[in-house]
Coordinates of C-alpha atoms in Angstrom, one line a residue:
X1 CA 135.3 135.0 118.8
X2 CA 134.2 137.8 116.8
X3 CA 136.2 141.0 116.9
X4 CA 133.8 143.7 118.9
X5 CA 136.8 146.3 118.4
X6 CA 135.2 149.7 117.1
X7 CA 136.7 152.7 115.4
X8 CA 134.1 155.1 115.5
X9 CA 135.0 158.6 113.6
X10 CA 138.8 157.6 114.5
X11 CA 137.8 156.9 118.4
X12 CA 138.9 153.3 119.4
X13 CA 137.7 151.1 121.8
X14 CA 137.4 147.4 122.7
X15 CA 133.9 147.1 121.9
X16 CA 131.2 149.2 121.0
X17 CA 129.5 149.9 124.8
X18 CA 129.9 153.0 125.8
X19 CA 127.9 154.9 129.1
X20 CA 126.1 158.0 128.4
X21 CA 126.5 161.4 129.7
X22 CA 124.4 160.7 133.2
X23 CA 125.5 160.5 136.4
X24 CA 127.3 157.5 136.0
X25 CA 129.8 159.1 134.3
X26 CA 130.1 162.2 136.8
X27 CA 133.3 161.7 138.3
X28 CA 136.6 159.8 138.1
X29 CA 135.8 156.8 140.8
X30 CA 132.5 156.0 138.8
X31 CA 134.4 156.0 135.3
X32 CA 137.6 154.1 136.4
X33 CA 134.9 151.4 138.0
X34 CA 133.4 151.2 134.6
X35 CA 136.4 151.1 133.0
X36 CA 137.4 147.9 134.8
X37 CA 133.9 146.3 134.7
X38 CA 134.5 146.3 131.0
X39 CA 133.0 149.3 129.2
X40 CA 134.5 150.5 126.1
X41 CA 134.0 153.9 126.6
X42 CA 132.4 156.7 128.3
X43 CA 130.7 159.8 127.7
X44 CA 131.4 162.1 130.8
X45 CA 129.0 163.6 132.2
X46 CA 128.1 167.2 130.8
X47 CA 130.7 170.2 131.5
X48 CA 129.6 174.0 131.4
X49 CA 131.1 176.8 132.7
X50 CA 128.3 178.4 134.5
X51 CA 129.7 178.0 138.1
X52 CA 126.6 178.7 139.7
X53 CA 124.7 175.1 138.3
X54 CA 122.7 173.6 141.6
X55 CA 121.0 170.5 141.4
X56 CA 118.2 169.8 143.6
X57 CA 118.4 168.0 147.0
X58 CA 115.4 166.2 146.8
X59 CA 114.1 163.2 144.8
X60 CA 115.7 163.7 141.3
X61 CA 113.7 160.5 139.6
X62 CA 110.1 159.7 138.4
X63 CA 109.8 156.1 137.6
X64 CA 107.4 153.9 135.4
X65 CA 107.5 149.9 136.1
X66 CA 106.0 147.0 134.9
X67 CA 103.6 144.5 136.6
X68 CA 106.5 143.1 137.8
X69 CA 108.3 146.1 139.2
X70 CA 111.0 146.0 136.5
X71 CA 111.8 149.5 135.6
X72 CA 110.6 150.3 132.3
X73 CA 111.7 154.5 132.3
X74 CA 113.1 157.0 134.6
X75 CA 112.5 160.5 134.3
X76 CA 115.2 162.7 135.4
X77 CA 115.3 166.3 136.3
X78 CA 118.8 166.7 137.2
X79 CA 121.0 169.1 135.5
X80 CA 124.6 169.2 133.9
X81 CA 127.8 168.6 136.5
X82 CA 127.4 170.9 139.4
X83 CA 131.2 170.0 140.2
X84 CA 133.6 172.5 139.6
X85 CA 135.2 172.5 135.5
X86 CA 138.9 172.5 137.3
X87 CA 137.7 169.2 138.7
X88 CA 136.5 167.5 135.9
X89 CA 139.0 168.1 133.6
X90 CA 141.4 167.0 135.8
X91 CA 139.7 163.7 136.5
X92 CA 139.3 163.3 132.7
X93 CA 143.1 163.7 132.4
X94 CA 144.0 161.3 134.9
X95 CA 141.3 158.5 133.5
X96 CA 142.7 158.9 129.9
X97 CA 145.8 158.9 131.1
X98 CA 145.8 155.3 132.9
X99 CA 143.0 154.1 130.2
X100 CA 144.3 155.0 126.7
X101 CA 142.7 152.0 125.2
X102 CA 139.1 153.4 126.2
X103 CA 137.0 156.0 124.6
X104 CA 136.9 159.0 126.4
X105 CA 134.1 161.7 125.0
X106 CA 133.0 164.8 126.9
X107 CA 129.8 166.5 127.0
X108 CA 129.5 170.0 126.5
X109 CA 126.9 172.6 127.3
X110 CA 127.4 176.5 127.1
X111 CA 125.6 179.8 125.8
X112 CA 125.2 180.0 122.4
X113 CA 128.0 182.1 122.1
X114 CA 131.0 181.5 119.7
X115 CA 133.4 182.9 122.5
X116 CA 132.0 180.3 125.4
X117 CA 132.8 177.5 122.6
X118 CA 136.2 178.8 122.2
X119 CA 137.0 178.9 125.5
X120 CA 136.3 175.9 127.0
X121 CA 136.9 173.2 123.5
X122 CA 141.3 173.9 124.4
X123 CA 140.3 172.8 127.9
X124 CA 138.7 169.6 127.0
X125 CA 141.6 169.4 124.4
X126 CA 144.3 169.4 126.8
X127 CA 143.1 166.5 129.0
X128 CA 143.7 164.3 126.1
X129 CA 140.0 163.2 125.4
X130 CA 139.2 161.5 122.1
X131 CA 136.1 163.7 121.1
X132 CA 133.3 166.3 122.1
X133 CA 129.7 165.6 122.4
X134 CA 127.7 168.8 122.0
X135 CA 124.6 168.3 124.0
X136 CA 121.8 170.0 122.2
X137 CA 119.5 167.4 124.0
X138 CA 118.7 168.1 127.5
X139 CA 114.8 169.1 127.8
X140 CA 114.8 170.6 131.0
X141 CA 116.2 173.4 133.4
X142 CA 119.4 173.9 131.0
X143 CA 117.1 174.6 128.2
X144 CA 115.4 177.0 129.9
X145 CA 118.4 179.2 130.2
X146 CA 118.8 179.1 126.2
X147 CA 120.8 175.9 126.3
X148 CA 120.2 171.8 125.7
X149 CA 117.3 171.5 123.6
X150 CA 116.5 175.0 123.2
X151 CA 119.5 175.0 120.6
X152 CA 118.5 171.5 119.4
X153 CA 115.1 172.5 118.2
X154 CA 116.4 174.9 115.9
X155 CA 118.1 173.7 112.8
X156 CA 119.8 176.8 112.2
X157 CA 121.5 176.9 115.7
X158 CA 122.6 173.6 115.5
X159 CA 124.4 174.5 112.3
X160 CA 126.2 177.6 113.6
X161 CA 127.2 176.3 116.7
X162 CA 129.0 173.1 115.2
X163 CA 130.7 175.2 112.8
X164 CA 132.3 177.1 115.6
X165 CA 133.1 174.0 117.3
X166 CA 135.1 172.6 114.5
X167 CA 137.0 175.6 113.7
X168 CA 138.2 175.8 117.3
X169 CA 139.3 172.1 117.8
X170 CA 141.2 169.5 116.6
X171 CA 138.8 166.8 118.0
X172 CA 135.8 165.0 116.4
X173 CA 132.7 166.8 117.5
X174 CA 129.4 164.6 118.1
X175 CA 125.9 166.5 118.4
X176 CA 123.8 164.9 120.3
X177 CA 120.0 165.6 119.0
X178 CA 116.8 165.8 121.1
X179 CA 113.8 163.6 120.2
X180 CA 111.7 166.4 121.3
X181 CA 110.8 167.6 118.2
X182 CA 108.6 166.6 114.8
X183 CA 111.3 165.3 112.4
X184 CA 114.5 164.4 113.5
X185 CA 115.9 164.2 110.1
X186 CA 116.2 168.3 109.9
X187 CA 118.3 168.8 113.1
X188 CA 120.9 165.8 111.9
X189 CA 121.0 167.5 108.2
X190 CA 122.0 171.0 109.9
X191 CA 124.6 168.9 111.7
X192 CA 126.0 167.4 108.7
X193 CA 126.0 170.8 107.3
X194 CA 127.9 172.4 110.3
X195 CA 130.2 169.8 109.6
X196 CA 130.0 167.2 112.5
X197 CA 131.7 164.5 112.7
X198 CA 128.8 162.0 114.1
X199 CA 125.6 162.4 115.9
X200 CA 124.5 160.8 118.5
X201 CA 120.6 160.1 120.0
X202 CA 118.4 159.9 121.0
X203 CA 118.5 162.6 124.4
X204 CA 116.0 162.2 127.0
X205 CA 112.0 162.6 126.0
X206 CA 110.0 165.4 127.6
X207 CA 108.0 163.9 130.1
X208 CA 106.1 163.6 133.6
X209 CA 105.5 160.1 134.4
X210 CA 103.0 160.4 137.4
X211 CA 101.2 163.0 139.8
X212 CA 101.0 162.3 143.4
X213 CA 97.4 162.5 143.9
X214 CA 97.8 163.3 147.6
X215 CA 99.7 166.5 146.9
X216 CA 98.4 166.7 143.3
X217 CA 101.8 167.6 142.3
X218 CA 104.0 165.9 139.4
X219 CA 106.3 163.2 140.5
X220 CA 109.3 163.5 141.6
X221 CA 108.1 166.2 144.3
X222 CA 110.2 168.9 145.2
X223 CA 108.3 170.7 148.3
X224 CA 105.4 170.5 147.0
X225 CA 106.0 170.9 143.4
X226 CA 107.4 169.1 140.5
X227 CA 108.8 170.0 136.9
X228 CA 108.7 168.3 133.5
X229 CA 112.0 166.1 132.9
X230 CA 113.8 163.6 130.7
X231 CA 112.5 160.4 130.0
X232 CA 115.0 157.1 129.2
X233 CA 115.3 153.8 129.7
X234 CA 113.4 150.7 128.1
X235 CA 110.1 152.2 127.2
X236 CA 111.9 154.8 124.8
X237 CA 113.8 152.2 123.0
X238 CA 111.4 152.1 120.0
X239 CA 111.3 155.8 119.4
X240 CA 115.0 156.0 119.4
X241 CA 115.2 153.1 116.8
X242 CA 112.8 154.9 114.4
X243 CA 114.9 158.1 114.8
X244 CA 117.9 156.6 114.4
X245 CA 116.7 154.8 111.3
X246 CA 115.3 157.7 109.4
X247 CA 118.9 159.8 109.6
X248 CA 120.6 156.4 108.6
X249 CA 118.3 155.8 105.2
X250 CA 117.8 159.9 104.5
X251 CA 119.8 160.6 101.4
X252 CA 121.0 163.9 103.0
X253 CA 122.7 162.4 106.4
X254 CA 123.5 159.1 104.2
X255 CA 127.0 158.0 105.6
X256 CA 126.9 160.4 108.7
X257 CA 128.1 158.4 111.3
X258 CA 125.7 157.7 114.6
X259 CA 126.0 157.0 118.1
X260 CA 123.0 154.9 119.0
X261 CA 121.4 155.7 122.8
X262 CA 117.9 155.1 124.0
X263 CA 116.7 152.3 126.1
X264 CA 119.8 149.8 125.5
X265 CA 119.4 146.9 128.1
X266 CA 120.9 143.9 126.6
X267 CA 122.9 142.9 123.5
X268 CA 120.2 142.6 121.8
X269 CA 118.9 146.0 122.1
X270 CA 122.5 146.9 121.0
X271 CA 122.7 144.6 117.8
X272 CA 119.3 146.2 116.8
X273 CA 120.7 149.8 117.0
X274 CA 123.9 148.4 114.9
X275 CA 121.8 147.1 112.8
X276 CA 120.5 150.4 111.9
X277 CA 123.7 151.8 111.3
X278 CA 125.0 152.8 114.6
X279 CA 128.6 152.5 114.7
X280 CA 128.5 152.7 118.6
X281 CA 125.9 152.4 121.7
X282 CA 125.6 154.5 124.8
X283 CA 123.7 153.2 127.9
X284 CA 122.8 154.6 130.8
X285 CA 119.6 153.6 132.8
X286 CA 120.2 149.7 132.6
X287 CA 123.8 150.7 134.3
X288 CA 122.0 152.5 136.9
X289 CA 119.4 149.6 137.5
X290 CA 121.6 146.6 137.2
X291 CA 125.3 148.2 137.8
X292 CA 128.6 148.5 135.8
X293 CA 128.7 144.8 135.7
X294 CA 126.1 144.7 133.3
X295 CA 128.2 145.5 130.4
X296 CA 129.7 142.0 130.5
X297 CA 126.2 140.1 129.8
X298 CA 126.3 142.7 126.8
X299 CA 129.4 141.6 125.5
X300 CA 129.6 137.9 125.7
X301 CA 125.6 137.9 124.3
X302 CA 126.9 140.1 121.6
X303 CA 130.3 138.1 120.9
X304 CA 128.0 134.3 120.8
X305 CA 125.4 135.8 118.5
X306 CA 127.9 136.9 116.4
X307 CA 130.0 134.1 116.3
X308 CA 126.3 131.7 116.0
X309 CA 125.8 134.1 112.8
X310 CA 129.1 133.7 111.3
X311 CA 129.4 137.6 111.3
X312 CA 133.2 138.6 111.9
X313 CA 133.2 141.8 113.0
X314 CA 131.4 145.1 113.7
X315 CA 131.1 146.2 110.0
X316 CA 129.5 143.0 109.1
X317 CA 126.7 144.3 110.8
X318 CA 126.7 148.1 110.9
X319 CA 123.8 149.0 109.1
X320 CA 122.6 146.0 107.8
X321 CA 118.8 146.5 108.4
X322 CA 118.9 149.9 106.8
X323 CA 117.7 148.8 103.3
X324 CA 114.8 147.0 104.5
X325 CA 113.2 150.0 105.7
X326 CA 110.6 151.1 103.6
X327 CA 108.0 153.5 103.4
X328 CA 104.5 152.1 104.0
X329 CA 103.5 152.8 100.5
X330 CA 106.2 150.3 99.2
X331 CA 104.9 147.4 101.8
X332 CA 104.3 144.4 99.3
X333 CA 100.5 144.2 99.6
X334 CA 100.3 140.5 98.4
X335 CA 102.4 139.0 100.7
X336 CA 99.9 136.7 103.0
X337 CA 100.0 135.2 106.3
X338 CA 98.0 133.6 108.6
X339 CA 98.2 133.1 112.5
X340 CA 98.8 129.6 113.6
X341 CA 98.4 128.1 117.1
X342 CA 100.6 125.5 118.4
X343 CA 98.4 123.6 120.5
X344 CA 101.0 121.6 122.1
X345 CA 102.0 125.1 124.0
X346 CA 98.7 126.6 124.4
X347 CA 97.9 126.8 128.1
X348 CA 93.8 127.8 127.1
X349 CA 94.4 131.3 129.1
X350 CA 92.1 132.6 126.0
X351 CA 94.0 135.7 125.9
X352 CA 94.5 135.5 121.9
X353 CA 90.3 134.7 121.6
X354 CA 89.4 137.7 123.8
X355 CA 91.5 140.1 121.7
X356 CA 90.4 139.1 118.7
X357 CA 86.9 138.7 119.3
X358 CA 86.3 141.8 120.7
X359 CA 89.2 144.6 119.6
X360 CA 90.2 142.5 116.0
X361 CA 88.6 140.5 113.3
X362 CA 86.6 137.4 115.4
X363 CA 89.2 135.2 113.4
X364 CA 90.2 132.7 116.5
X365 CA 87.2 130.5 117.5
X366 CA 86.7 128.5 120.9
X367 CA 86.0 125.2 120.8
X368 CA 84.7 122.7 123.4
X369 CA 87.2 122.0 126.1
X370 CA 88.4 125.8 125.7
X371 CA 90.4 124.4 122.2
X372 CA 91.3 127.6 120.3
X373 CA 92.0 128.1 116.8
X374 CA 92.1 130.3 113.7
X375 CA 89.6 130.9 111.2
X376 CA 91.6 131.4 108.3
X377 CA 89.2 133.0 106.3
X378 CA 88.8 135.8 108.7
X379 CA 92.1 136.1 109.7
X380 CA 93.8 139.8 108.7
X381 CA 97.6 138.6 109.8
X382 CA 97.1 141.6 112.0
X383 CA 99.5 139.5 114.3
X384 CA 97.7 140.6 117.9
X385 CA 96.9 138.0 119.0
X386 CA 101.4 136.6 119.2
X387 CA 101.8 140.2 121.0
X388 CA 99.2 139.0 123.7
X389 CA 100.1 135.5 124.0
X390 CA 101.9 134.5 127.1
X391 CA 103.6 131.7 125.6
X392 CA 106.5 132.5 123.7
X393 CA 106.3 131.1 120.2
X394 CA 102.9 129.6 120.9
X395 CA 101.3 131.4 118.3
X396 CA 103.3 132.3 115.2
X397 CA 102.6 134.0 111.8
X398 CA 103.2 131.7 108.8
X399 CA 103.5 133.1 105.2
X400 CA 101.1 131.6 102.5
X401 CA 103.1 129.7 99.7
X402 CA 102.9 131.8 96.7
X403 CA 100.4 130.4 94.2
X404 CA 98.2 129.5 97.2
X405 CA 94.3 131.1 97.3
X406 CA 94.1 133.5 100.0
X407 CA 90.6 131.8 101.4
X408 CA 89.9 135.3 103.0
X409 CA 89.7 137.2 99.6
X410 CA 89.4 134.0 97.1
X411 CA 92.8 135.7 95.1
X412 CA 96.0 133.7 94.5
X413 CA 98.9 134.9 96.4
X414 CA 101.3 136.6 94.1
X415 CA 104.3 134.9 93.0
X416 CA 106.6 137.9 93.1
X417 CA 108.0 139.2 96.3
X418 CA 110.7 140.4 95.7
X419 CA 109.9 143.4 93.4
X420 CA 106.8 145.4 94.9
X421 CA 108.5 148.2 94.3
X422 CA 107.6 148.0 90.5
X423 CA 104.8 145.5 91.2
X424 CA 101.8 146.2 88.6
X425 CA 99.4 145.6 91.5
X426 CA 101.4 148.4 93.4
X427 CA 99.5 151.7 93.5
X428 CA 102.5 153.7 93.9
X429 CA 104.8 151.8 91.5
X430 CA 104.3 154.4 88.7
X431 CA 105.0 157.1 91.1
X432 CA 108.2 155.4 92.6
X433 CA 109.0 155.1 88.8

């Protein structure tokens, strides 16, 4: 079988699947059960120095569901751990002692002064933990106290605090980045400038998931009032993938190790993050939805896919997709594809026709007997029909053979697909040179 063993900035684990800093990693009982289920590591729920952290005693989560009641996203208003620091440190030490082969990362959030960081880092180091993760991402509660995303949104603060931590611990330092920012590259560059060993992203997205229309208050509602919280789950995955890819391909952060987070539910999700440069992946919502044993499906699925494709180990796939991320201006405008409908699979529902006729390019004809066919001379290859079709594989996008005439434009499809960056038809070719 493929070798899933992972070494991420010196931190070893039997597989790349780690539990993210969240309620599932708040105590020894949970973490031991997670390791027994097969998780390769955990990021312990964020520790702090404030003894007066108190979480709400009412609902802590808002939710967004799909039509089949499948959980698509969670909004949480929970703060960092409200358990005593001494208790957490004692439990971390005990778990790491009994599970030395698993990655033990400890998330930290303390006031933005050097003395606070100098105080807590040796305490964590004494537990035998493998690394620390600086929580610069939490968008609610703690950010109102000048921590979390209040730090993560200011690159100068990120660099400053990272330098403090690197100067005061032997452990690798991960910087957890907030997505609540215009350009994720700037905080990543600041983390690298401060000496960070790695970045982890994304943390949760600032959100209100719904409003109770009886109480006229955001959900979750606490005694008639609600608050913004942090959004996570499958719905945030596209945002996370983009931000991971932006850091991986940025010349100023190229080579900076990345721990990918954001909506990872299946082995395929994890493989996509790894292909975009993530050396490990962190999971939360999937475990909270399906339980710790969901990792077994992730492990077996990734193993089987890697075996089928001939990928021997993690290095064989990590970052493989990064060179294929391009700015729009360098996409090949001579590439032509057309939609094709497999009549054997078509159930004549008409979704493709309705979507194309009303909102796209009127490129699908409805013939007698509700037979739907693509009009090649009108198809612009937008693939909306593929995305609205309820039957997987019924509609596909078929590239035209180089040298064919595009029926829509009357032009011959270019033969040169590979060298579009310098192609004479590319209006940005000279600029690229």
